[in-house]
XYZ file of C-alpha atoms in Angstrom:
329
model
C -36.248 -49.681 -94.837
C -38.672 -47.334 -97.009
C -41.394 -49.177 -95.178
C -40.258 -48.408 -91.585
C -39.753 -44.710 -92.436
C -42.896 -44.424 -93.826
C -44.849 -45.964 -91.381
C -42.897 -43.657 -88.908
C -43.927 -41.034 -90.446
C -47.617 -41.960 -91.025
C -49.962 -40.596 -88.396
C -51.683 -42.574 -85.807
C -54.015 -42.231 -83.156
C -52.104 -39.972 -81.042
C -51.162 -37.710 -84.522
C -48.766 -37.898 -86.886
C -44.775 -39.052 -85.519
C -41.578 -37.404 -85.313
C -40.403 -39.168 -89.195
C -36.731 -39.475 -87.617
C -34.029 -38.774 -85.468
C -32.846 -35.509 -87.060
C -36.712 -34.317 -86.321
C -36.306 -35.544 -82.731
C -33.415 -33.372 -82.285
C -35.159 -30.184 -83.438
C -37.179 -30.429 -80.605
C -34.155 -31.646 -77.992
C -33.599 -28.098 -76.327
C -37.032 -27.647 -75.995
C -37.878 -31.158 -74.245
C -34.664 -30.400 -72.246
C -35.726 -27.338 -70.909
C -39.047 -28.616 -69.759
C -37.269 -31.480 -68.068
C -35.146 -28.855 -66.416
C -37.893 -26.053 -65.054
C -40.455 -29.255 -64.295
C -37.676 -30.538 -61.917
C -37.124 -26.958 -60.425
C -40.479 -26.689 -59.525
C -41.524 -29.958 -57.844
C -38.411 -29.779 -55.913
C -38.949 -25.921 -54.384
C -42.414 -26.809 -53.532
C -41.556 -29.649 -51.530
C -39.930 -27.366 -49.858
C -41.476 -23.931 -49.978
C -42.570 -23.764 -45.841
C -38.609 -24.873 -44.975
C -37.581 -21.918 -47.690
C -39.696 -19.541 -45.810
C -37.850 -20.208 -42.385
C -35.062 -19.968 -43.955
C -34.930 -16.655 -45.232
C -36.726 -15.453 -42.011
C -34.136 -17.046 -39.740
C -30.915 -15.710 -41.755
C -32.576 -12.004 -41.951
C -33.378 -12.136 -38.102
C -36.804 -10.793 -38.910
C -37.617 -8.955 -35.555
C -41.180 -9.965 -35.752
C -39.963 -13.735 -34.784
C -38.186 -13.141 -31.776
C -38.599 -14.812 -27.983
C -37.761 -12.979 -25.217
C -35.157 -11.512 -27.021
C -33.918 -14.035 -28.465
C -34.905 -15.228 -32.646
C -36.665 -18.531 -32.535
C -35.378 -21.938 -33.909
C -36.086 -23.219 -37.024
C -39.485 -25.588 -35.158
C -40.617 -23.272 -32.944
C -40.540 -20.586 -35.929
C -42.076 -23.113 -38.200
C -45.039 -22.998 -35.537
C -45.151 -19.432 -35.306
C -45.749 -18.165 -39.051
C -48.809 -20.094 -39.243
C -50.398 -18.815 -35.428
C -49.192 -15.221 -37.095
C -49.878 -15.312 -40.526
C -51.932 -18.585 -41.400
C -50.812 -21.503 -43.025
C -50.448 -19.423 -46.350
C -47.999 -17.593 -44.787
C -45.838 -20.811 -45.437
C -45.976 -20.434 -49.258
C -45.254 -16.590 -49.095
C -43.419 -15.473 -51.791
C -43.940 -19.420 -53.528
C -45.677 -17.400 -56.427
C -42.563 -15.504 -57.124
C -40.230 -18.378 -56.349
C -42.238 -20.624 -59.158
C -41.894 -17.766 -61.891
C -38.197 -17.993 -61.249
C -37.912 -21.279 -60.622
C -38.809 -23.001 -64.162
C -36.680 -21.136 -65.732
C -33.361 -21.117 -63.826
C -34.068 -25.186 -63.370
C -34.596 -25.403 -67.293
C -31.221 -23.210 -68.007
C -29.248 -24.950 -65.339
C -29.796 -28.135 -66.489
C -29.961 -27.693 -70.503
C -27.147 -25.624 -69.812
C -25.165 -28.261 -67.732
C -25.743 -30.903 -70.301
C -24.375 -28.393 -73.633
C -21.140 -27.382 -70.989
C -20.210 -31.020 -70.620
C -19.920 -30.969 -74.353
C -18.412 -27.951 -74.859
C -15.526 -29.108 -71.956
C -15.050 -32.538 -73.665
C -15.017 -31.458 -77.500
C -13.052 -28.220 -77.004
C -10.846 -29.094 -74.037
C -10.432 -32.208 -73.879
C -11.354 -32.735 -70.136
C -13.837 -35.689 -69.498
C -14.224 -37.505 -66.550
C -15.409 -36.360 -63.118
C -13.507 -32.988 -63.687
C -15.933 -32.021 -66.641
C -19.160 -32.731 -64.096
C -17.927 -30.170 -61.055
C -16.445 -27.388 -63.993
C -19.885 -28.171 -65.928
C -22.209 -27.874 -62.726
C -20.657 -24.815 -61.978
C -20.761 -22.529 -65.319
C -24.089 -23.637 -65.800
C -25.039 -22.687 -61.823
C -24.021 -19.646 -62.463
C -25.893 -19.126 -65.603
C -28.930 -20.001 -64.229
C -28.469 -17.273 -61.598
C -27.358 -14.247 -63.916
C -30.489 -15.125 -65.886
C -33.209 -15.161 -63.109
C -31.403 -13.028 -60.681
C -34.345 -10.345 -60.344
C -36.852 -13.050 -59.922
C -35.302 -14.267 -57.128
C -34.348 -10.763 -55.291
C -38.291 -10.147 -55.465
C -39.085 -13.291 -53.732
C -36.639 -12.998 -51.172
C -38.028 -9.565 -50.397
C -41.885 -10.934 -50.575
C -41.095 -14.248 -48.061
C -39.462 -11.595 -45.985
C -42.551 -9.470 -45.267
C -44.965 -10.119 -42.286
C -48.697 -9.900 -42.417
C -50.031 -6.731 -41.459
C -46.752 -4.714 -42.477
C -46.762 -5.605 -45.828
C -44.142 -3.327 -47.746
C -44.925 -5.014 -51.545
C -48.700 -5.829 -52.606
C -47.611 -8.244 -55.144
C -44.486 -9.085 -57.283
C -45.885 -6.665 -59.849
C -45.339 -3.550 -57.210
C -42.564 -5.777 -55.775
C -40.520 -5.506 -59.022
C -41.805 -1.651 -59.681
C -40.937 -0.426 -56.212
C -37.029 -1.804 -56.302
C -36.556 -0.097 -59.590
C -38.144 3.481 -59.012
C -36.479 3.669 -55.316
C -33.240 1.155 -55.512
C -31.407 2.200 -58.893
C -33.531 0.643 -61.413
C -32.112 -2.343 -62.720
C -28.635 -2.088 -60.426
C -31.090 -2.477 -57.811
C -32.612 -6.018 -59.375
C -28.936 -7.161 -58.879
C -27.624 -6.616 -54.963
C -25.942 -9.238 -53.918
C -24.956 -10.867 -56.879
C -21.465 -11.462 -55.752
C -22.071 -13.481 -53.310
C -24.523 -15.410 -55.241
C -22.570 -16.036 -58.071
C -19.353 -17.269 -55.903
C -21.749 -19.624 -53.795
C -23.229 -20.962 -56.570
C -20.062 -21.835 -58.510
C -18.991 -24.777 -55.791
C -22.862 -25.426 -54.638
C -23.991 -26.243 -58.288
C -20.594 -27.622 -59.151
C -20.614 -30.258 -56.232
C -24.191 -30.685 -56.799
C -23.492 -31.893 -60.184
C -20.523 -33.830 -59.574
C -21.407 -35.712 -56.155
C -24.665 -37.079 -58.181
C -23.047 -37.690 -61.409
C -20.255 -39.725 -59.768
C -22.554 -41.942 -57.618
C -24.393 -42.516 -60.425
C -21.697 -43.697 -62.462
C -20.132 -45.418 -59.919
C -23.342 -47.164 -58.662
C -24.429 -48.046 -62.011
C -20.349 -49.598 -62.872
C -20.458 -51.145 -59.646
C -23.598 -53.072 -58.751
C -25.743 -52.447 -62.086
C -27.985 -55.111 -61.385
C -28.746 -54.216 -57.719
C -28.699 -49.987 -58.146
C -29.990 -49.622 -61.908
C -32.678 -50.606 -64.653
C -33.361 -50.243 -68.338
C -34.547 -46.934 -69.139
C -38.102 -46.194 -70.102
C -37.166 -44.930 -73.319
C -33.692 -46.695 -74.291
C -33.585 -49.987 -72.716
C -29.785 -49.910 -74.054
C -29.279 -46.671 -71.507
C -29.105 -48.233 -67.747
C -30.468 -45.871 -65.253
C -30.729 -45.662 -61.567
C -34.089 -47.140 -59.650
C -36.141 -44.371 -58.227
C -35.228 -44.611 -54.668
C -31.502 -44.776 -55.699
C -31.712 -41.603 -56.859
C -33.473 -39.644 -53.943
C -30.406 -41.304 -52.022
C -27.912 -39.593 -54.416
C -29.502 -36.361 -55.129
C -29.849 -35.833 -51.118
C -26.356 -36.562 -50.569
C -25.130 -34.203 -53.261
C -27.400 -31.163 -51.745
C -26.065 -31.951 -48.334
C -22.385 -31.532 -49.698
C -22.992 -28.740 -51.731
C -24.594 -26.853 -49.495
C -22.124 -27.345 -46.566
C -19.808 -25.611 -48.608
C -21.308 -22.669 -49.795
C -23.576 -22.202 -46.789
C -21.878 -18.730 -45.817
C -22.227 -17.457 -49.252
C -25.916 -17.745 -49.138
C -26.605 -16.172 -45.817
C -24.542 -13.254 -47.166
C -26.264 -12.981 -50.272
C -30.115 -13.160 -48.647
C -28.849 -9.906 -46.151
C -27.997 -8.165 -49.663
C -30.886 -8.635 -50.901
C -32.476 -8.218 -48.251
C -30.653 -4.620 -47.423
C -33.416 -1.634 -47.594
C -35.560 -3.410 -45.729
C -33.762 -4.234 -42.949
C -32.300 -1.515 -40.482
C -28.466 -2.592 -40.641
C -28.741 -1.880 -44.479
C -25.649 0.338 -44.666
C -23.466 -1.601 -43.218
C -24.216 -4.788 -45.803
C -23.127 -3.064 -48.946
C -20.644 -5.381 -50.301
C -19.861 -9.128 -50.137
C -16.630 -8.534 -47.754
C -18.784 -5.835 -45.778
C -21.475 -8.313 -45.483
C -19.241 -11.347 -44.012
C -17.508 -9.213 -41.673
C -20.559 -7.627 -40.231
C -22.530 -11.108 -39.915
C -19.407 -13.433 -38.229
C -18.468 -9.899 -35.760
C -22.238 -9.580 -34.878
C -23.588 -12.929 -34.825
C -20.124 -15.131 -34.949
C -19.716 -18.582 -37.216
C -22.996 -20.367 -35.751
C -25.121 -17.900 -35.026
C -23.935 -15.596 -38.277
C -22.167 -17.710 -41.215
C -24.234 -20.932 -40.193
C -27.518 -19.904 -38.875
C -30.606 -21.941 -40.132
C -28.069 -24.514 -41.360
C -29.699 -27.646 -40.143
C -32.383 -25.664 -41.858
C -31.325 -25.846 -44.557
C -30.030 -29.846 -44.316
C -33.626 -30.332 -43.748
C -34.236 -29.172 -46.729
C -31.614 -29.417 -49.565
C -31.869 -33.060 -48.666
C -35.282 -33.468 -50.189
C -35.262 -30.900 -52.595
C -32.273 -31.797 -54.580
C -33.551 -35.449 -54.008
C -36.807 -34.332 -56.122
C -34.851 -32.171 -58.384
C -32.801 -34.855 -59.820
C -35.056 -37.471 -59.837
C -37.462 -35.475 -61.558
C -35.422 -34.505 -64.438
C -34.260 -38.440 -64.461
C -37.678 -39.315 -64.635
C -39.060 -36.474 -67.605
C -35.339 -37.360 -69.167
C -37.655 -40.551 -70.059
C -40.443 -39.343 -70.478
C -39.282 -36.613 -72.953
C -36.980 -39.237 -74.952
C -34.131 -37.074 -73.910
C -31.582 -40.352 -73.181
């Protein structure tokens, strides 16, 4: 026994080794977090272009407009590069990437340390503990990077040539000289925080239960050992692109509205309609009397299918995979 821990503790050619499992958990929030914002990032730059549409499409950005009428979510896709190049695609991904390591490194550390916190002090396990989990730790994740993710709504919103913000430096100085200071960083938070509570918490539970399920069920044909654990079964790579695309599809068909609301928001002193989008409830009624449920509530939803699928595909493989690779199982 002396032998094993000092040969775990002697250094080889890689450097010296964690000497035991205590030591490994020192470092457990750290590797966790990493897992978490590495995952956040691959998945919103798979995606970045589709995020761009998106926000243009839900605004009704004037400067993408046919005939009168705002352009699909192709024919737009076309258009921003013939307007603003193909960068124009990423704009605002520089912002977006700042944000998004940390909000995917808190929403997942944090989802893990809820599910504990539900089972030890409540005494609610199950599938319960994944959707109340996924949703506390959604809407951590947002309080926390918030302002990050106002300023890159405002810089993807912006069309070459009229360019309001230089950079998120004068992005982030601008809204608090001439919005409020900080208030300003936060418009639109209601909406945000209510749509995240049943998009993270059905995010969370759709993939947790077909995991478990799939893994109970037909372990041999949906699972593997794990990398790291070969005790730990885990599901095969493609297995979970299938499960983390269904769960984004779900979780996003609910709390669809919710988002459109919160982009306008955020959106609000740049757009000319501003004061009548001050509040969540003045927000909703404006968008379904104006635009109705498809047009308003639901525009740039298959959009946003088009996307979610992949990115919370990547997402959650991703932080399976650096799970793994961190020792984190």
């Amino acid at each position: 026994m002396a032998s094993e821990a000092a040969a775990a503790a002697a250094p080889g050619p890689a450097g010296p080794r964690l000497p035991s499992s205590a030591s490994r958990r020192d470092f457990y929030w750290l590797r966790s977090f990493i897992a978490g914002g590495v995952a956040g990032c691959c998945a919103k730059t798979t995606i970045a272009p589709l995020d761009r549409v998106k926000i243009l499409l839900q605004a009704h950005n004037h400067h993408y407009k046919h005939l009168g009428n705002h352009l699909g979510v192709i024919s737009t896709l076309c258009a921003v590069p013939k307007k603003e190049g193909y960068l124009g695609l990423y704009k605002g991904n520089g912002a977006m990437m700042i944000r998004i390591f940390p909000y995917g490194a808190i929403q997942f550390t944090a989802f893990g340390q809820y599910k504990k916190i539900i089972k030890k002090k409540l005494g609610i396990s199950g599938h319960i503990h994944r959707l109340m989990a996924g949703s506390m730790a959604g809407i951590t994740a947002v309080i926390c990077t918030y302002p990050l993710d106002m300023v890159r709504a405002r810089l993807a919103f912006q069309v070459k040539g009229e360019d309001k913000y230089t950079g998120i430096i004068h992005a982030f100085k601008t809204i608090y000289t001439k919005e409020g200071g900080m208030q300003g960083f936060y418009r639109g938070l209601t909406p945000t925080v209510v749509g995240m509570a049943p998009y993270a918490g059905f995010s969370f539970f759709t993939f947790g239960t077909l995991k478990s399920v799939g893994l109970a069920q037909a372990p041999a044909l949906l699972g593997r050992p794990c990398l790291d654990n070969p005790d730990v079964l885990v599901l095969k790579t493609h297995v979970n692109l299938l499960c983390g695309g269904i769960a984004g599809a779900i979780a996003q068909t609910i709390s669809y509205p919710l988002d459109v609301t919160r982009r306008r928001m955020q959106l609000g002193a740049i757009l000319p309609d501003s004061e009548k989008c001050l509040t969540m409830i003045q927000t909703l009624k404006y968008v379904y009397g104006n635009h109705g449920i498809r047009r308003g509530l639901y525009r740039g939803l298959s959009l946003n299918y088009i996307r979610c699928v992949p990115s919370q595909a990547v997402a959650f493989t991703t932080y399976e995979l650096m799970k793994q690779f961190l020792h984190l199982n």
